[in-house]
Amino acid sequence: GNSVTQMEGPVTLSEEAFLTINCTYTATGYPSLFWYVQYPGEGLQLLLKATKADDKGSNKGFEATYRKETTSFHLEKGSVQVSDSAVYFCALVNNQGGKLIFGQGTELSVKP
Amino acid sequence: NAGVTQTPKFQVLKTGQSMTLQCAQDMNHNSMYWYRQDPGMGLRLIYYSASEGTTDKGEVPNGYNVSRLNKREFSLRLESAAPSQTSVYFCASSGGGRYAGELFFGEGSRLTVL
């Protein structure tokens, strides 16, 4: 079946550090891939997405590239801010329009 | 610009009590979802509704029922609450089709069952 695996948190970084959160997936066919972010006390928000191999999704300085050969969709940001502290979820939906499947989430804490 | 609205935001129940979580969206979305979020478990789908008049079980449906009242509203009912249902519940909606996977979430409902 389809599944998403994320690196375990919490991840603690200093402001302006480089961020990578690893995400790998297992899926049949050609899924679409997503990153969602959840700020404290809030619901999830879509951060970025990619719908086919080699696509790069980007938003708010975050980027992720759909790598079919490694079945990965790692989230990166060149310089994190305190305001980026949140839980980040990788997710996929298969190309038949099935249900969104989430990874377990990775908590990021950015210190001043 | 309301988006997805859930009520109540907080609720404490005793084991065996019943309650309904309400959800409404104003984006004219076809699909609606109920998830629960537990520490270390990510989000797990309880039930979803692909369109008005249809509902389907998700990953963890036991102990819950749902009603898609109309296109806007999708409620989740706990008939006899158990401590294992202590969780944060999120409602979400999506346009479906080519927007599959692009979900809009409510702010969550924190439920404690004693």
GROMACS .gro file of C-alpha atoms in nm, chain B residues 8-76:
model
   69
  120PRO     CA    1  -1.669   2.304   1.970
  121LYS     CA    2  -1.300   2.385   2.009
  122PHE     CA    3  -1.275   2.209   2.345
  123GLN     CA    4  -1.488   1.941   2.507
  124VAL     CA    5  -1.457   1.716   2.811
  125LEU     CA    6  -1.673   1.405   2.825
  126LYS     CA    7  -1.719   1.117   3.063
  127THR     CA    8  -1.688   0.761   2.936
  128GLY     CA    9  -2.011   0.655   2.772
  129GLN     CA   10  -2.139   1.004   2.692
  130SER     CA   11  -2.217   1.103   2.336
  131MET     CA   12  -2.140   1.416   2.141
  132THR     CA   13  -2.129   1.557   1.789
  133LEU     CA   14  -1.850   1.761   1.637
  134GLN     CA   15  -1.977   2.006   1.379
  135CYS     CA   16  -1.791   2.119   1.068
  136ALA     CA   17  -1.888   2.364   0.796
  137GLN     CA   18  -1.700   2.497   0.494
  138ASP     CA   19  -1.783   2.795   0.276
  139MET     CA   20  -1.560   2.716  -0.022
  140ASN     CA   21  -1.813   2.509  -0.219
  141HIS     CA   22  -1.588   2.204  -0.187
  142ASN     CA   23  -1.715   1.862  -0.281
  143SER     CA   24  -1.497   1.655  -0.047
  144MET     CA   25  -1.484   1.669   0.331
  145TYR     CA   26  -1.281   1.472   0.585
  146TRP     CA   27  -1.248   1.401   0.955
  147TYR     CA   28  -0.903   1.323   1.096
  148ARG     CA   29  -0.774   1.261   1.442
  149GLN     CA   30  -0.427   1.364   1.554
  150ASP     CA   31  -0.244   1.184   1.832
  151PRO     CA   32   0.116   1.230   1.948
  152GLY     CA   33   0.360   1.033   1.733
  153MET     CA   34   0.080   0.903   1.508
  154GLY     CA   35   0.044   1.183   1.258
  155LEU     CA   36  -0.305   1.232   1.121
  156ARG     CA   37  -0.534   0.936   1.074
  157LEU     CA   38  -0.844   0.951   0.858
  158ILE     CA   39  -1.166   0.859   1.037
  159TYR     CA   40  -1.428   0.915   0.767
  160TYR     CA   41  -1.456   1.111   0.450
  161SER     CA   42  -1.723   1.226   0.209
  162ALA     CA   43  -1.628   1.256  -0.156
  163SER     CA   44  -1.947   1.439  -0.239
  164GLU     CA   45  -2.281   1.536  -0.090
  165GLY     CA   46  -2.477   1.224  -0.007
  166THR     CA   47  -2.181   0.987   0.019
  167THR     CA   48  -1.963   0.885   0.312
  168ASP     CA   49  -1.686   0.626   0.342
  169LYS     CA   50  -1.475   0.479   0.617
  170GLY     CA   51  -1.117   0.581   0.656
  171GLU     CA   52  -0.836   0.422   0.852
  172VAL     CA   53  -0.988   0.437   1.203
  173PRO     CA   54  -1.372   0.450   1.180
  174ASN     CA   55  -1.465   0.234   1.479
  175GLY     CA   56  -1.661   0.421   1.745
  176TYR     CA   57  -1.760   0.705   1.512
  177ASN     CA   58  -2.043   0.794   1.278
  178VAL     CA   59  -2.072   1.078   1.030
  179SER     CA   60  -2.340   1.270   0.848
  180ARG     CA   61  -2.296   1.480   0.535
  181LEU     CA   62  -2.589   1.705   0.601
  182ASN     CA   63  -2.548   1.909   0.284
  183LYS     CA   64  -2.260   2.028   0.072
  184ARG     CA   65  -2.138   2.263   0.344
  185GLU     CA   66  -2.166   2.052   0.657
  186PHE     CA   67  -2.008   1.727   0.773
  187SER     CA   68  -2.057   1.617   1.133
  188LEU     CA   69  -1.878   1.352   1.339
   0.00000   0.00000   0.00000
